[in-house]
Coordinates of C-alpha atoms in Angstrom, one line a residue:
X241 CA 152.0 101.6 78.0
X242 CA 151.1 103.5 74.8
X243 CA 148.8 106.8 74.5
X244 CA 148.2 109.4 72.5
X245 CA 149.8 112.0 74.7
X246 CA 153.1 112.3 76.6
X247 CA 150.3 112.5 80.4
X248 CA 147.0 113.1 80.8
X249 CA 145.3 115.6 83.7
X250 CA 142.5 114.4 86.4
X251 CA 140.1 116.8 88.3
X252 CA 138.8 115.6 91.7
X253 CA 136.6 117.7 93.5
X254 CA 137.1 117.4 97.1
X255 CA 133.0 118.0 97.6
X256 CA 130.4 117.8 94.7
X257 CA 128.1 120.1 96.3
X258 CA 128.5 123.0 98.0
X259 CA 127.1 125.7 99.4
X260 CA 127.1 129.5 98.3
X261 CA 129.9 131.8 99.4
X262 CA 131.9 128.0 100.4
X263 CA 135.7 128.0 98.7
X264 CA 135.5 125.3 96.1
X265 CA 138.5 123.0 96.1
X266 CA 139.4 120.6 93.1
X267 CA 142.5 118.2 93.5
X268 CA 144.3 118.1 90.3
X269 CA 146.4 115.1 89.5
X270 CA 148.8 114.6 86.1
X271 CA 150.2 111.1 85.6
X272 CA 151.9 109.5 82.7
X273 CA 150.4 106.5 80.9
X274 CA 152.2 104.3 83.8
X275 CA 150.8 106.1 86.2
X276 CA 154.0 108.0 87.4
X277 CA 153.7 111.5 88.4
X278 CA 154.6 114.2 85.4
X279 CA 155.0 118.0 86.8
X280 CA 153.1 120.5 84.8
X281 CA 152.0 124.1 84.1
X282 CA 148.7 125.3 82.8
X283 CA 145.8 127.3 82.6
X284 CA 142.3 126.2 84.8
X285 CA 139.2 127.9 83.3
X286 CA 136.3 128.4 85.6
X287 CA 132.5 128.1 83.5
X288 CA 128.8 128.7 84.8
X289 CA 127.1 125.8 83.0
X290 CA 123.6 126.4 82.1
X291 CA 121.2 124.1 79.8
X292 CA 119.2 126.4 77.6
X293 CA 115.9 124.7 76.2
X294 CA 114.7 127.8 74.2
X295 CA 117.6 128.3 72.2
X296 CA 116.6 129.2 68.1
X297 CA 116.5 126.1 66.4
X298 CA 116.5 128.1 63.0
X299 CA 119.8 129.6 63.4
X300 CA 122.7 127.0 62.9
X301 CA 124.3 125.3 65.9
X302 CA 121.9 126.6 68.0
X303 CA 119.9 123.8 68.9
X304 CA 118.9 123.2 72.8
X305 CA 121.8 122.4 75.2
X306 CA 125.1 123.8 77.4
X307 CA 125.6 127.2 77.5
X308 CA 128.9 127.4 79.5
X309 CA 130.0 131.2 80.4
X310 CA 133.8 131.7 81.4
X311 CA 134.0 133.0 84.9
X312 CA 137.6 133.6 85.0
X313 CA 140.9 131.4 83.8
X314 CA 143.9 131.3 86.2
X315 CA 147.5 129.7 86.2
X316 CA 147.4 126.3 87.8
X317 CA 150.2 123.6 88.0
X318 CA 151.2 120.3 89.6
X319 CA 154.5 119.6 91.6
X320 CA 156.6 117.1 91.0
X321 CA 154.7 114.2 92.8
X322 CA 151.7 115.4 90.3
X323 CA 149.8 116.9 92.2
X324 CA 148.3 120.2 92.3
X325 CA 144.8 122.3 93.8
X326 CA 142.6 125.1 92.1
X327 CA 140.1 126.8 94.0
X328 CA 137.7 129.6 93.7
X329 CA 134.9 130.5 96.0
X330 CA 131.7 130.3 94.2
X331 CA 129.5 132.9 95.8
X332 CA 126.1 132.5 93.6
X333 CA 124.5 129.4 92.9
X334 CA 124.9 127.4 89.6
X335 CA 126.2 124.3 88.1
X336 CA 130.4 124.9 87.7
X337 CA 132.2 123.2 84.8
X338 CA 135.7 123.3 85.6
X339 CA 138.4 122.7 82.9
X340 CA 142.9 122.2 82.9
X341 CA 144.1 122.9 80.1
X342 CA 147.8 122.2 79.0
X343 CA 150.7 120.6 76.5
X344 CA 152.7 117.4 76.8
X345 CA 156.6 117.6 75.7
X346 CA 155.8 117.3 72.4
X347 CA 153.0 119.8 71.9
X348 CA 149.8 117.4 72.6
X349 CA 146.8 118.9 73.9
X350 CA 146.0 118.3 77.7
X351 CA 142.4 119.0 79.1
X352 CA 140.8 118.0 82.2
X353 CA 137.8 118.5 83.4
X354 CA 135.1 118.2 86.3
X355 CA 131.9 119.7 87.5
X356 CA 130.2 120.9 90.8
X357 CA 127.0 121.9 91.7
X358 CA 126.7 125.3 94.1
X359 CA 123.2 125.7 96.0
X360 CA 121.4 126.2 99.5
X361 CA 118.1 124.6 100.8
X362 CA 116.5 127.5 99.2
X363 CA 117.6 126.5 95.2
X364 CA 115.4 125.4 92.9
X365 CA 116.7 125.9 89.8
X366 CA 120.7 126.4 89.0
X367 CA 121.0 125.8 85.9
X368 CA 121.2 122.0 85.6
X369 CA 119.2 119.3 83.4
X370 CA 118.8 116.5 85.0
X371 CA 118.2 113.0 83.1
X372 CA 115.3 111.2 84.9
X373 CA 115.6 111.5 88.6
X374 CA 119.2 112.2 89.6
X375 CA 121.1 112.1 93.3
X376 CA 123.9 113.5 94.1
X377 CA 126.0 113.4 97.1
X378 CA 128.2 116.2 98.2
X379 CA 130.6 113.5 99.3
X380 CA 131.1 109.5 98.6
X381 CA 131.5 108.8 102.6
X382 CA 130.6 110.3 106.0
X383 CA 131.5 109.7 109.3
X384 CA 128.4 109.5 112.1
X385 CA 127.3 113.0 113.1
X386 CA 128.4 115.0 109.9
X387 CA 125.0 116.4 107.4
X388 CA 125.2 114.7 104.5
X389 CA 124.5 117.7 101.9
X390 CA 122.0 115.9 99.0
X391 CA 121.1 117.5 96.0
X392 CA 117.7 115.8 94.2
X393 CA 117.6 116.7 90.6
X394 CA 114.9 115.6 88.1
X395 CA 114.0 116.6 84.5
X396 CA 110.8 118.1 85.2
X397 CA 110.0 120.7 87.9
X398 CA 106.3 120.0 90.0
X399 CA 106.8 116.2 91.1
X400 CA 107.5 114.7 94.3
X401 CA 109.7 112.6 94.9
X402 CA 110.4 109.3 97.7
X403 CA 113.6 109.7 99.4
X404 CA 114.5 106.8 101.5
X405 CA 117.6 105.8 103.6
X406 CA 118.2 102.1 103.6
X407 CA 120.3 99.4 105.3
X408 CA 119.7 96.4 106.8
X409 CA 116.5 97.9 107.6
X410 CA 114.9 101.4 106.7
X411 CA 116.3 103.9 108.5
X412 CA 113.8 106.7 106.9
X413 CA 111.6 108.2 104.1
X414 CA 110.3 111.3 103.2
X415 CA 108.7 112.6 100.2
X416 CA 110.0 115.7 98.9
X417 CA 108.1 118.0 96.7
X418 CA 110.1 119.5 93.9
X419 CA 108.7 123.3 93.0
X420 CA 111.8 123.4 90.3
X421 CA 114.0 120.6 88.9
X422 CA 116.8 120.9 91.6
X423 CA 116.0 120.3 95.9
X424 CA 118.5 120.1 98.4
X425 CA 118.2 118.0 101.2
X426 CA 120.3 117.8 104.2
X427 CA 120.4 114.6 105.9
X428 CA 122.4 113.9 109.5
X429 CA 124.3 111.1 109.2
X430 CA 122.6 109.0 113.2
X431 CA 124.8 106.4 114.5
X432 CA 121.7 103.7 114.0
X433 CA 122.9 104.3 109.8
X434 CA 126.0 102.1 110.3

């Protein structure tokens, strides 16, 4: 295959939400444009991602939008089956934007990047704009018995909103009110949800 640069660099967070004062833990993978493991050495940049709405429109590239304040930037690499781990323990809520930075061989830029969302049942407001009415999951599967951590985000603060588990039949509903734009919800995973 042909690409741009010598590898690229994936960020998978092992959790998309977590909870404050939890160790965030992001797999990081570098793989050449076959696929094949590349070992590599570079820097991972840790950001507290806020949307500002009220920004001055009158002064130049300051229109309404991210406002992403560097945390702290650390050494991070990858062994040689491409494979690597940063962590940090977020201990204050917030939206996290979390970047890899690095060169190929022949001096090619490298970035990866990946977000994650820090917050307790008592958030309402971290930081995040949502687009419409947005779920998110702390994980993509659970076994029966584990608390599925959900995070309900909308783009306006004040609505309720129908939150209903489904399979073959309905296994429940609830309305949640939303008093800012961001809830969390923590749903057990019952054994009649298979």
């Amino acid at each position: 295959k042909v690409a741009r640069t010598g590898f690229a660099a994936y960020l998978h967070p092992e959790r998309y939400v977590y909870l404050p004062g939890d160790p965030v833990q992001i797999t990081l993978r570098t793989l050449d444009p076959n696929d094949k493991p590349v070992t590599a050495e570079g820097l991972a940049t840790i950001y507290r991602r806020e949307y500002v709405e009220d920004k001055d429109p009158q002064q130049p590239g300051n229109q309404p939008g991210w406002n992403d304040t560097r945390l702290f930037t650390r050494a991070a690499s990858t062994n040689e089956l491409g494979k690597g781990t940063i962590e940090f323990s977020a201990e204050r809520e917030g939206y996290f934007y979390v970047t890899f930075e690095t060169r190929d061989q022949w001096g090619g830029e490298i970035r990866g990047e990946t977000t994650v969302f820090v917050c307790s049942s008592d958030s309402n407001a971290i930081g995040y704009r949502a687009n419409g009415v947005e779920i998110i999951l702390d994980r993509t599967s659970y076994e029966r018995g584990e608390t599925a951590q959900v995070l309900i985000a909308t783009a306006r603060p004040g609505v309720a909103v129908w939150l209903g588990i489904e399979g073959e039949t309905a296994h429940s509903s609830q309305v949640v009110l939303m008093d800012g734009p961001v809830k969390l919800v923590p749903i057990e995973i019952r054994e009649d949800f298979e």
